[in-house]
């Protein structure tokens, strides 16, 4: 397990989700006030990208490595949310509905990273 790499990718995931949500969310919230799908879509894209970057360097036990990488991503996200938004009481679209954010983060992250690990162990012949 490459913990240092997983933590760095976790920080990058958190930062990109925050930045992309800040940029894209006002477009949707102005037109559709109860539109909460943009954050999970951004999470799927960003976690998928960094999950692929992490898993492609693993040679053994890709499924287990993917699952543990997902746990580290979730842990980093929770710690950064706590330090940046919750403790200082900074308002953010991610924290407005925090239970939805944390539940969707856990489900999406574990599914994506574990599934990427499963796909990485497969021998695929595209002929």
PDB file of C-alpha atoms in Angstrom, residues 22 85 89-93 95-96:
ATOM      1  CA  UNK A  22     -17.419  26.270  -6.681  1.00  0.00           C
ATOM      2  CA  UNK A  85     -15.275  23.979   6.853  1.00  0.00           C
ATOM      3  CA  UNK A  89     -17.905  27.318  10.546  1.00  0.00           C
ATOM      4  CA  UNK A  90     -17.151  28.274   6.940  1.00  0.00           C
ATOM      5  CA  UNK A  91     -20.203  27.934   4.731  1.00  0.00           C
ATOM      6  CA  UNK A  92     -19.802  25.887   1.588  1.00  0.00           C
ATOM      7  CA  UNK A  93     -22.133  24.043  -0.749  1.00  0.00           C
ATOM      8  CA  UNK A  95     -21.197  21.391   3.942  1.00  0.00           C
ATOM      9  CA  UNK A  96     -24.739  22.754   3.530  1.00  0.00           C
TER      10      UNK A  96
END
